[in-house]
Coordinates of C-alpha atoms in Angstrom, one line a residue:
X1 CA 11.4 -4.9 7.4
X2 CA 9.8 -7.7 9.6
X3 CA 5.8 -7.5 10.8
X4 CA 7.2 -5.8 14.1
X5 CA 9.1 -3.5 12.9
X6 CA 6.4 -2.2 10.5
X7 CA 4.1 -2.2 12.8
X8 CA 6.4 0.8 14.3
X9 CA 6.9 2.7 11.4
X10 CA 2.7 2.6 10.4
X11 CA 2.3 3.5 14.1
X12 CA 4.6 6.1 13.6
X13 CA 3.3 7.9 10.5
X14 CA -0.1 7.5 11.6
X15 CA 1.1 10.1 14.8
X16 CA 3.3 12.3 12.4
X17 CA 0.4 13.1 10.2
X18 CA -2.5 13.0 12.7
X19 CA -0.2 15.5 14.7
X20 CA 0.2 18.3 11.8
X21 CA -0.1 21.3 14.6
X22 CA 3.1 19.5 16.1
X23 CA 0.7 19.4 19.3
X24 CA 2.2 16.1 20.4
X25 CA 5.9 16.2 18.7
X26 CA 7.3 19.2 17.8
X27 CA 9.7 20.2 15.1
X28 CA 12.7 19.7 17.3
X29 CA 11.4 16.3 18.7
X30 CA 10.8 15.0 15.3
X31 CA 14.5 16.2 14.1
X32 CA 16.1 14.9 17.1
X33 CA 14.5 11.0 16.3
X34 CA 16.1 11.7 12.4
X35 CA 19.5 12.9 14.1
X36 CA 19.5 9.9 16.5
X37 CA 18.1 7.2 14.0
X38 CA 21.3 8.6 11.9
X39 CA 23.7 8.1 14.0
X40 CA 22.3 3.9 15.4
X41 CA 22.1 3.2 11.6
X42 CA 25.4 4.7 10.9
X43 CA 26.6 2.6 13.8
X44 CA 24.7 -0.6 13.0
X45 CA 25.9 -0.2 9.3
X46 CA 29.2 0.1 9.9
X47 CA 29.4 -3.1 12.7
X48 CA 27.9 -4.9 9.4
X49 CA 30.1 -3.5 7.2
X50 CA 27.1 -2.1 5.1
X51 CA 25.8 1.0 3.7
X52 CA 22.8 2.5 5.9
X53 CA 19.5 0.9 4.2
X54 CA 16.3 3.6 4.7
X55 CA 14.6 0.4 6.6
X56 CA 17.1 0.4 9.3
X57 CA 16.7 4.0 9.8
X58 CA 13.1 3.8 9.5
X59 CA 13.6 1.1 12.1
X60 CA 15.6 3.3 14.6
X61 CA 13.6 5.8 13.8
X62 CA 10.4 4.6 14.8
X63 CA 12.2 3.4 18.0
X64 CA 12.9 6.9 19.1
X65 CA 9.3 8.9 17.9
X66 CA 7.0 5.8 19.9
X67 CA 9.7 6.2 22.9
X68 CA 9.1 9.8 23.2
X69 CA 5.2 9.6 22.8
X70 CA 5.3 6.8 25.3
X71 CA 7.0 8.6 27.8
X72 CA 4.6 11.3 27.4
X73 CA 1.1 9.2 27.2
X74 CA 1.7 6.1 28.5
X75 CA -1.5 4.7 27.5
X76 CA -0.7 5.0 23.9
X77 CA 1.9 2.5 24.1
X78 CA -1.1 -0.1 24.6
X79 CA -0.7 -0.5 20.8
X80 CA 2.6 -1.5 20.5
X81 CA 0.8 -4.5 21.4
X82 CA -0.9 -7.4 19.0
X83 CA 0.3 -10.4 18.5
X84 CA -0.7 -12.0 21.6
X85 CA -4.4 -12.0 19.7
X86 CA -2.6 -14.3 17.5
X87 CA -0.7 -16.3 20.0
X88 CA -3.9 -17.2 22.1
X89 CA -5.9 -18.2 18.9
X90 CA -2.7 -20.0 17.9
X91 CA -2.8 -22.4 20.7
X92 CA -7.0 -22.3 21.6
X93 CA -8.1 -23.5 18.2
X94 CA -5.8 -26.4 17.7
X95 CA -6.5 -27.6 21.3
X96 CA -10.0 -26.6 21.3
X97 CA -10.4 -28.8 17.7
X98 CA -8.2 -31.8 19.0
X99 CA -10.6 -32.5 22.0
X100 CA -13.7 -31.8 19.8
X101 CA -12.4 -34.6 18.0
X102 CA -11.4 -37.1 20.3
X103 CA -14.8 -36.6 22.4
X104 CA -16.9 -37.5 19.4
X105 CA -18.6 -40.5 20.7
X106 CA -20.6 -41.1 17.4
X107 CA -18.1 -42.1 15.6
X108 CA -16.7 -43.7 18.6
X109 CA -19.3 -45.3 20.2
X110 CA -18.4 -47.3 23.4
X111 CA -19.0 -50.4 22.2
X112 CA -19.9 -50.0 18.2
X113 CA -18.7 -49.2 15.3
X114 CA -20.7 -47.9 12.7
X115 CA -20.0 -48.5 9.3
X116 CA -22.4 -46.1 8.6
X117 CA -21.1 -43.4 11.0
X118 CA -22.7 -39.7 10.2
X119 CA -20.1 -37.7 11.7
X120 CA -17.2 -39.9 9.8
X121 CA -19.0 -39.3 7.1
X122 CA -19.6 -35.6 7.6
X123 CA -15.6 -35.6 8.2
X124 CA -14.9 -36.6 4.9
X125 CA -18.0 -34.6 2.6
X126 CA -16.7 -31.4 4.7
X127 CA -12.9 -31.1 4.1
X128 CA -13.6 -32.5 1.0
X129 CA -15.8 -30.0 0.0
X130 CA -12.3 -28.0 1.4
X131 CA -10.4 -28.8 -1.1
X132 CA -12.8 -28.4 -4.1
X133 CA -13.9 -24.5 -2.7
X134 CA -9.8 -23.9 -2.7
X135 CA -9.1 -24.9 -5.9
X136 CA -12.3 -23.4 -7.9
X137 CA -12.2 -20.0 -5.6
X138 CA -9.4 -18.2 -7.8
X139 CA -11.3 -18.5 -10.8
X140 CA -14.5 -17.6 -9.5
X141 CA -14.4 -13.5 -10.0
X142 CA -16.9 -12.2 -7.8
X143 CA -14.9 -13.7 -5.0
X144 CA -11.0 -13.8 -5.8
X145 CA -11.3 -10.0 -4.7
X146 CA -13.2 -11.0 -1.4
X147 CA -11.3 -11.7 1.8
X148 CA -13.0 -14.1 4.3
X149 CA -13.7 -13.2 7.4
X150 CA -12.0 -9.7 6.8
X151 CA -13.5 -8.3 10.1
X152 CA -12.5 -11.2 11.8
X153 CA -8.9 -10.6 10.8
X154 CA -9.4 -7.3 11.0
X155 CA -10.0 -7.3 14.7
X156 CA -7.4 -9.9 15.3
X157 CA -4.7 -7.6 13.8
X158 CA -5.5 -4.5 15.4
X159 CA -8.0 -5.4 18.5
X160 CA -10.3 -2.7 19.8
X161 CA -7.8 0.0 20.1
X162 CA -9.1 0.6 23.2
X163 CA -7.4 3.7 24.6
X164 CA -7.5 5.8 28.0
X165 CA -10.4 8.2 28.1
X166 CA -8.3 11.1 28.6
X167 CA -5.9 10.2 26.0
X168 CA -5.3 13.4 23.3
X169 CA -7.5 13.8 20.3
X170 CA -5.1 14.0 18.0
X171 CA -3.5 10.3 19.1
X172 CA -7.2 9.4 19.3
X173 CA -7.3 10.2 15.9
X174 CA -4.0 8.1 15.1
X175 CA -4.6 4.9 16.6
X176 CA -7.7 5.2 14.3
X177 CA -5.7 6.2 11.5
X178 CA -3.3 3.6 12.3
X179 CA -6.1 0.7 12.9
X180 CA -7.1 1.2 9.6
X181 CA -3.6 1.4 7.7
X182 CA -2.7 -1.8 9.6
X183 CA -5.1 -3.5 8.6
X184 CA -4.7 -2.6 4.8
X185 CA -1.5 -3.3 5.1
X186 CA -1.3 -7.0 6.8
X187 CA -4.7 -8.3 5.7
X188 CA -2.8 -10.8 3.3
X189 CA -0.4 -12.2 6.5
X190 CA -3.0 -12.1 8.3
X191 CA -5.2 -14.2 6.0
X192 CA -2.2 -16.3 5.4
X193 CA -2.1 -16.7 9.3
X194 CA -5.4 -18.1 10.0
X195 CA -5.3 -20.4 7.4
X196 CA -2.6 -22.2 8.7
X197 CA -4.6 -22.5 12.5
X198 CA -8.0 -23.4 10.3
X199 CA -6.0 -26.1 8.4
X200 CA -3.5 -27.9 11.3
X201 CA -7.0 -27.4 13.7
X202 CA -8.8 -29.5 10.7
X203 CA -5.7 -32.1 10.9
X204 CA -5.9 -31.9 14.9
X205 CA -9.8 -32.3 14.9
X206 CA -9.5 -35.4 12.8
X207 CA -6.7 -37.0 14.8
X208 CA -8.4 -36.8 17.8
X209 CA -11.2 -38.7 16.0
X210 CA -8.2 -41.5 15.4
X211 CA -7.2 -41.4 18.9
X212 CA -10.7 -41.5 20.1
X213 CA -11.2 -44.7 18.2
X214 CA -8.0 -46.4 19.3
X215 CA -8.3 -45.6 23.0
X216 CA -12.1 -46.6 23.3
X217 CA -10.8 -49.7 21.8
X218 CA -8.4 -50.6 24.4
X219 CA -10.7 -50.5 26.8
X220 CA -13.6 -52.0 25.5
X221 CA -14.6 -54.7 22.7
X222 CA -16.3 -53.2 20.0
X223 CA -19.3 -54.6 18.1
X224 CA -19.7 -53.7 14.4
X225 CA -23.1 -53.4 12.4
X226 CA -25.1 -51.3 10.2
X227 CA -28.9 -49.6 9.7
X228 CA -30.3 -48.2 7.2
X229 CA -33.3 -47.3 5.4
X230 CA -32.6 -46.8 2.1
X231 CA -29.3 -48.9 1.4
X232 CA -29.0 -51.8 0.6
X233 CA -26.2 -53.9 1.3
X234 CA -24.4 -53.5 -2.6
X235 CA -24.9 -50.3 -2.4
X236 CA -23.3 -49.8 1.0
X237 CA -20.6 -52.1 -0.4
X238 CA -20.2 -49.8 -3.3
X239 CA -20.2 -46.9 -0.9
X240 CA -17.8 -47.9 1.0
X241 CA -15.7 -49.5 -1.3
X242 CA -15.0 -45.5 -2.8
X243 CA -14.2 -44.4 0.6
X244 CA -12.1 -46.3 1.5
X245 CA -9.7 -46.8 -1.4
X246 CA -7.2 -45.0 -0.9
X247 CA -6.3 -46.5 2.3
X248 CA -6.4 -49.9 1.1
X249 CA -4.6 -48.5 -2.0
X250 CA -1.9 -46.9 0.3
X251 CA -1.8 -49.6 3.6
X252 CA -1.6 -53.1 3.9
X253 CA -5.3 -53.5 4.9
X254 CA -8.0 -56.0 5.5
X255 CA -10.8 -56.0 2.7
X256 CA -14.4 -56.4 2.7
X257 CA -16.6 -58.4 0.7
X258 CA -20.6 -58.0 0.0
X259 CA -21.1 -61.3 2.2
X260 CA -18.8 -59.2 5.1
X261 CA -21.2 -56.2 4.9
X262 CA -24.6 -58.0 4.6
X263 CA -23.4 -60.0 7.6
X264 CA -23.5 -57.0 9.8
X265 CA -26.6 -56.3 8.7
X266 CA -28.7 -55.0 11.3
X267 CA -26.4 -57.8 13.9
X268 CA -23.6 -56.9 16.2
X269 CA -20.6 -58.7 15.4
X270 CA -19.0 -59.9 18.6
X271 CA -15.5 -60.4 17.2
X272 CA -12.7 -57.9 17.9
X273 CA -10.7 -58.7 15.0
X274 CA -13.7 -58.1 13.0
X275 CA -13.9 -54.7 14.3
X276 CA -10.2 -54.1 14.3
X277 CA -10.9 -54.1 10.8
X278 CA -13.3 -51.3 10.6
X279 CA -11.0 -48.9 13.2
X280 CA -8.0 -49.4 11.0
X281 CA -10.1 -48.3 7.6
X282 CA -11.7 -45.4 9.6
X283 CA -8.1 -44.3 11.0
X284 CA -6.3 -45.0 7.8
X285 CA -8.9 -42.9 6.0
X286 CA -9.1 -40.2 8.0
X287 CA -5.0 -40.0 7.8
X288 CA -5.1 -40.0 3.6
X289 CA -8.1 -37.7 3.3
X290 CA -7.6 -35.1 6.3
X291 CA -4.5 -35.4 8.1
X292 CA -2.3 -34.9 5.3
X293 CA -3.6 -32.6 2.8
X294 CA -4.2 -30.6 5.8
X295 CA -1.0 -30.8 7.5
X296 CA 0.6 -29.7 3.9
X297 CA -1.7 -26.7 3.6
X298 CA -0.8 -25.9 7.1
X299 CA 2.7 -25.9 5.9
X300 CA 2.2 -23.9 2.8
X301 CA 0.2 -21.1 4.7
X302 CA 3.0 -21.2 7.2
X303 CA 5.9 -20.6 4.6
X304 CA 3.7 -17.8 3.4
X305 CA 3.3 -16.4 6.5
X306 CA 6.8 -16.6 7.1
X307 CA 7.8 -14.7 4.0
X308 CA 5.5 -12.1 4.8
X309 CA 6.1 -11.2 8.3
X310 CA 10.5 -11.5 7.5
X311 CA 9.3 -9.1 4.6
X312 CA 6.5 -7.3 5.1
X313 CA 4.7 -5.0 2.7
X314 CA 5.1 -1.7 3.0
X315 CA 5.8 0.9 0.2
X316 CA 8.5 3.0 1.4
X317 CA 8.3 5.0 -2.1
X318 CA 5.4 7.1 -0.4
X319 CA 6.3 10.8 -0.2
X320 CA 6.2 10.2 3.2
X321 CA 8.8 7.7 3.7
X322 CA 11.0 9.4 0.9
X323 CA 11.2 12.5 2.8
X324 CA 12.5 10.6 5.7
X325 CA 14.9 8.3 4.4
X326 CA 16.1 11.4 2.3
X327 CA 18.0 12.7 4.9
X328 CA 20.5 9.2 5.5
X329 CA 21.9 10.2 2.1
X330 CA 21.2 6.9 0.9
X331 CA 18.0 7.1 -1.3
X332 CA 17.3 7.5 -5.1
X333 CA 16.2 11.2 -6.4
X334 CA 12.4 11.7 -6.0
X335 CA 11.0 12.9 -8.8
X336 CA 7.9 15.3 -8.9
X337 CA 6.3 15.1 -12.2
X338 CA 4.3 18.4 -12.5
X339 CA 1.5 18.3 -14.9
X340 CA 0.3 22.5 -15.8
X341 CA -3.3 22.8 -16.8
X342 CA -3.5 26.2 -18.4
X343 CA -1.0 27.3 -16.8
X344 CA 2.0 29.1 -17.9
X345 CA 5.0 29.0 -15.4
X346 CA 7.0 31.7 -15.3
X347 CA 11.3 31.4 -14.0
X348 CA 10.4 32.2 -10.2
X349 CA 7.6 29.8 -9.7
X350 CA 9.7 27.4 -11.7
X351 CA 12.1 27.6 -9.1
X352 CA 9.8 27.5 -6.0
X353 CA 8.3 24.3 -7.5
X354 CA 11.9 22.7 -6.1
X355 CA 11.0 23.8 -2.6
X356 CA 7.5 22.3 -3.0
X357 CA 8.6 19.2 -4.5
X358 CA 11.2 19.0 -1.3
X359 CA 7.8 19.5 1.3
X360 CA 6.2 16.6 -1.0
X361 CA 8.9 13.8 -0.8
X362 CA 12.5 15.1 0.9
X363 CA 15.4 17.1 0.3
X364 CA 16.5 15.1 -2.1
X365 CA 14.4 15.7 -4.6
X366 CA 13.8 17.2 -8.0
X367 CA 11.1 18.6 -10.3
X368 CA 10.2 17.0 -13.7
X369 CA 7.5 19.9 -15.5
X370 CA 5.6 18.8 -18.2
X371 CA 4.3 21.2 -21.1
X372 CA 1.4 22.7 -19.9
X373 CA -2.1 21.4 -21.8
X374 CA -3.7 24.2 -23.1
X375 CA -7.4 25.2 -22.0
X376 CA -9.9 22.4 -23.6
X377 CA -7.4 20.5 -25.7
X378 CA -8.2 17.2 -24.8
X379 CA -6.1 15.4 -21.6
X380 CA -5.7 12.1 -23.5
X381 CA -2.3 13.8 -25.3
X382 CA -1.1 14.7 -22.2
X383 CA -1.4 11.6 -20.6
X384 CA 0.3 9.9 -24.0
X385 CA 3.1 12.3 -24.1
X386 CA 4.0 11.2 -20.6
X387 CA 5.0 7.5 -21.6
X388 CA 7.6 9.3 -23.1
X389 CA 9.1 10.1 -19.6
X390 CA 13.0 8.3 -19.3
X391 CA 12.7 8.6 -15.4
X392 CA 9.9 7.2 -13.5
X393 CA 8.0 10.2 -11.1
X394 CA 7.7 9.5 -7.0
X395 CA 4.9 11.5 -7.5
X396 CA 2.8 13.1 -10.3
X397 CA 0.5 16.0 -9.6
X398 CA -1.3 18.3 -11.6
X399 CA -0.9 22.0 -11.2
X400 CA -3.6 24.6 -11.5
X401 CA -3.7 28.1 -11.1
X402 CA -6.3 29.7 -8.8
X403 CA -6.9 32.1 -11.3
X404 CA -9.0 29.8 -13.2
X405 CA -13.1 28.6 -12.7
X406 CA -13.3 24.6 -12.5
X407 CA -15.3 23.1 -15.3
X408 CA -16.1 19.7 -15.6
X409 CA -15.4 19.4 -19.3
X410 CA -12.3 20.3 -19.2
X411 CA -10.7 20.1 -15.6
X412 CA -12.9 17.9 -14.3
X413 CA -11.9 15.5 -17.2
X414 CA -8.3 16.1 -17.1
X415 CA -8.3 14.6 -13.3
X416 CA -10.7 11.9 -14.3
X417 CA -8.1 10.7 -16.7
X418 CA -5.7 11.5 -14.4
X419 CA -6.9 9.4 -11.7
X420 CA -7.2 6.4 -14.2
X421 CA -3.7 6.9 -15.2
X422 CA -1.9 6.5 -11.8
X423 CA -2.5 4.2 -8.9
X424 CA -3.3 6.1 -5.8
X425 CA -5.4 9.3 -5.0
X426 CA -4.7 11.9 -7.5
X427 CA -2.9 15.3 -6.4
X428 CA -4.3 18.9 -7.5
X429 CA -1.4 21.6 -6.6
X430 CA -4.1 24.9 -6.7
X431 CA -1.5 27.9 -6.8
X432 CA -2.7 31.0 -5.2
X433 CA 0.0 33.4 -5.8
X434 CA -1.4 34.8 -9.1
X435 CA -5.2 35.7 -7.8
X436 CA -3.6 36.6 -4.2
X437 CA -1.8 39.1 -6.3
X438 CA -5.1 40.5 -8.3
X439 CA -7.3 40.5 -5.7
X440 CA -5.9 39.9 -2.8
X441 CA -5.6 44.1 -1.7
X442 CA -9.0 44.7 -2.6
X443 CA -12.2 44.7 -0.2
X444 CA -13.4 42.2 0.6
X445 CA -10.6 40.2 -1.3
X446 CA -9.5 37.7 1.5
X447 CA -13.1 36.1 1.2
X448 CA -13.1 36.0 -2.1
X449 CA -9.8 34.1 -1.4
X450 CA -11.6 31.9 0.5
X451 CA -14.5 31.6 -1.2
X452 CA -12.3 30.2 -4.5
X453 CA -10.3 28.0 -2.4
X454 CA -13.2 26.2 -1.1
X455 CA -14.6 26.1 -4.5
X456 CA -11.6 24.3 -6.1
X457 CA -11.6 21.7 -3.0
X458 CA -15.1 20.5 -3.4
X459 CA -14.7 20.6 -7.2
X460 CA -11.0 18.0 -6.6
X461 CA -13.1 16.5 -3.5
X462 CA -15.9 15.2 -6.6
X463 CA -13.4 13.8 -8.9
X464 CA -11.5 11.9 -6.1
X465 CA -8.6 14.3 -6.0
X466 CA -6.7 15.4 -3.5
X467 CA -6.8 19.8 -3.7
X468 CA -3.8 21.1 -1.9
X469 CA -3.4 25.2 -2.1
X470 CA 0.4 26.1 -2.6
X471 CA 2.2 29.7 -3.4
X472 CA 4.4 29.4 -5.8
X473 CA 6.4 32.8 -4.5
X474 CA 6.4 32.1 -1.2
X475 CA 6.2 28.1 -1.1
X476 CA 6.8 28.3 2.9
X477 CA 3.7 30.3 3.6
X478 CA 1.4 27.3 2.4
X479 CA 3.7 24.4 3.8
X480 CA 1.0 23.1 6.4
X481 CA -1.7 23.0 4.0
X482 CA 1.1 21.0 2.1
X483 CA 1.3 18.3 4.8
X484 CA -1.8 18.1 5.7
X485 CA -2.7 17.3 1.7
X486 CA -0.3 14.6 2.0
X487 CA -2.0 13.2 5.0
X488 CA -5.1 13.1 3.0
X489 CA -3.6 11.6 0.3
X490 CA -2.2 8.7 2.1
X491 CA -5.7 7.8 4.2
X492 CA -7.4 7.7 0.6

């Protein structure tokens, strides 16, 4: 999928899981955008001659949800914007840096050239200096990790998200949601992005430097000369001599001697060939140690950028995304890898575990369970045995039963591993059904129900897990605490 088209789909699962009490999109709204998507892929595909890929109905998809929400809140559909951030600093910062260039009168000065010239030289030391930072930041480790100007970016990607006052809480909540998932998501494009404007500005400032010079000299006869207080004229010779060698390496150029630079000592030189000279070795300099290397990072930034917005990043192996694309009949089996703690499953919750597994990551869908680990044997065999595992898992989750009193030494370290096993947020399924049954027709019995559920999600909340209550014998009486864990689980 391209940037744009990305930007839908984020934009749409930010709605469909800030909207879990189907206040904005019901169930029928959200099955009539999979029907429809269905049927323009299937359509699209077969023009092709393809198979229906899940991006194209992800595509359509998106389409249909942000046209129905749009209709609905007009105001929301201020976020479909964004690139015309990008656009104006696209064009500003170039322009902005080509004047600043050409209206530097210091190293133009109406009738001198300096062969001493502080902002030439400042030219030079700065993109110099450039280069060197670009080449030693990757190996410096405190800041391979950091992104510059993040918030910058940040704000350029997403803007304010300002939205109308009387706009819905829940798509308050989503454009928020959104904002930060977006920006997640495209901070590498969007770093690639401003690089290439920083780097062709840098070329376009120091151009306009060049044109500066050359026009100032058409209309006016330059006089060449030097001051300075602590250099003499070898050393300036020296001096210059370094700076300019590449250009004299590269172009056909007029040289200098020690007797040419003491000359100009302190005098003004009223020759215009004689400061010809000097214009040519400023410009010629300027277009081997700027211009260029700038213009080619430019470029490489620009393929970069390319590549990332034809293809931009976004994992469509997320429950989320599986459980859409599920239903085009096109994607590979999710697999639910089910990790018991304790827990012994018996044949019907075995079973109900497929409906769960469905609510996690699609209809099609299946359930891997793993031997349970018995009470304080230690969670490093588990997490061994499991590199044993012929098919890779969508999703792994552990399973505990409700039953049970949360100890740190022995579940507590069971998610710790966990969560240093597998990227992402780990996943506690807390099943009720057992300890509904004991004690759920007693007195008193439905706050004790609540009273252990809440104890079990601050427990998962303290070891960075994600606590989601399930019922293993009726899976459909728990299924919006199901999608509202999964919501969770993807803002971690």
């Amino acid at each position: 999928m391209n940037e744009e088209v990305s930007r839908s789909v984020v934009l749409m699962s930010a709605i469909e899981h800030a909207d879990h009490e189907r206040r904005i999109l019901t169930d029928e709204d959200r099955q009539y955008a999979s029907r429809s998507a269905n049927e323009l892929a299937q359509w699209q595909a077969a023009e092709k001659g393809e198979a229906i890929s899940p991006e194209t109905f992800l595509e359509k998809r998106a389409e249909q949800v942000l046209k129905k929400v749009a209709e609905r809140h007009p105001g929301f559909s201020r976020l479909l914007g964004g690139r015309y951030r990008w656009t104006m600093l696209g064009v500003a910062m170039p322009l902005i840096a080509l004047i600043s260039g050409f209206a530097i009168d210091r190293i133009a000065d109406p009738h001198r050239v300096d062969l001493l010239s502080a902002p030439l030289l400042l030219i030079l030391a700065w993109n110099v200096f450039t280069y060197v930072a670009l080449l030693v930041w990757p190996f410096i480790p405190a800041l391979k990790s950091r992104v510059p100007y993040a918030g910058m970016l940040s704000s350029l990607s997403t803007g304010r998200l300002s939205l109308p006052r009387k706009l819905p809480a829940t798509l308050t909540a989503a454009a928020t949601q959104f904002g930060e998932e977006w920006t997640r998501l495209s901070m590498p494009l969007a770093l690639a992005r401003f690089k290439r404007y920083v780097h062709f500005s840098a070329a376009l400032f120091a151009l306009g430097a060049v044109l500066s010079l050359y026009a100032r000299g058409l209309l006016s006869q330059y006089r060449t000369g030097w001051e300075s207080t602590f250099l003499n004229a070898e050393q300036l010779h020296a001096l210059l001599s370094f700076i300019f060698a590449p250009a004299m390496l590269i172009f056909p150029l007029q040289g200098f001697s020690i007797a040419d630079v003491r000359a100009l000592e302190g005098t003004h030189s009223l020759s215009p060939a004689d400061g010809a000279r000097w214009v040519h070795l400023y410009a010629a300099t300027l277009f081997l140690i700027v211009i260029v290397p700038r213009l080619a990072l430019s470029l490489l930034a620009r393929h970069k950028e390319r590549k990332l917005a034809r293809h931009f990043p976004i994992d469509l192996t997320q429950p989320y995304y599986r459980k859409l694309t599920s239903k085009i009949g096109k994607s590979e089996t999710a697999v639910l890898r089910v990790l018991p703690y304790s827990f012994t499953i018996d044949e019907t919750r075995d079973k109900n575990l497929l409906i769960v597994a469905q609510m996690l990551l699609g209809d099609n869908s299946r359930v891997m369970l793993r031997p349970s680990t018995a009470y304080g044997e230690s969670p490093h065999d588990a997490m061994n045995a499991l590199k044993s595992d012929s098919a890779d898992a969508a999703l792994t989750v552990v399973l505990f039963n409700l039953n049970a009193t949360p100890e740190n030494e022995n579940h507590g370290a069971f998610l710790d591993l966990l969560a240093g096993t597998f990227k992402g947020r780990p996943l506690a399924l807390i099943d009720e059904s057992a300890y509904l049954e004991r004690v759920g027709g007693q007195t008193g019995g439905d706050q004790r129900i609540r009273e252990r559920i809440a104890l079990w999600t601050q427990f998962c909340e303290l070891h960075q897990t994600v606590a989601v209550v399930v019922n293993l014998l009726n899976p459909l009486a728990r299924a919006e605490d199901i999608e509202r864990g999964l919501t969770a689980r993807s803002r971690a």
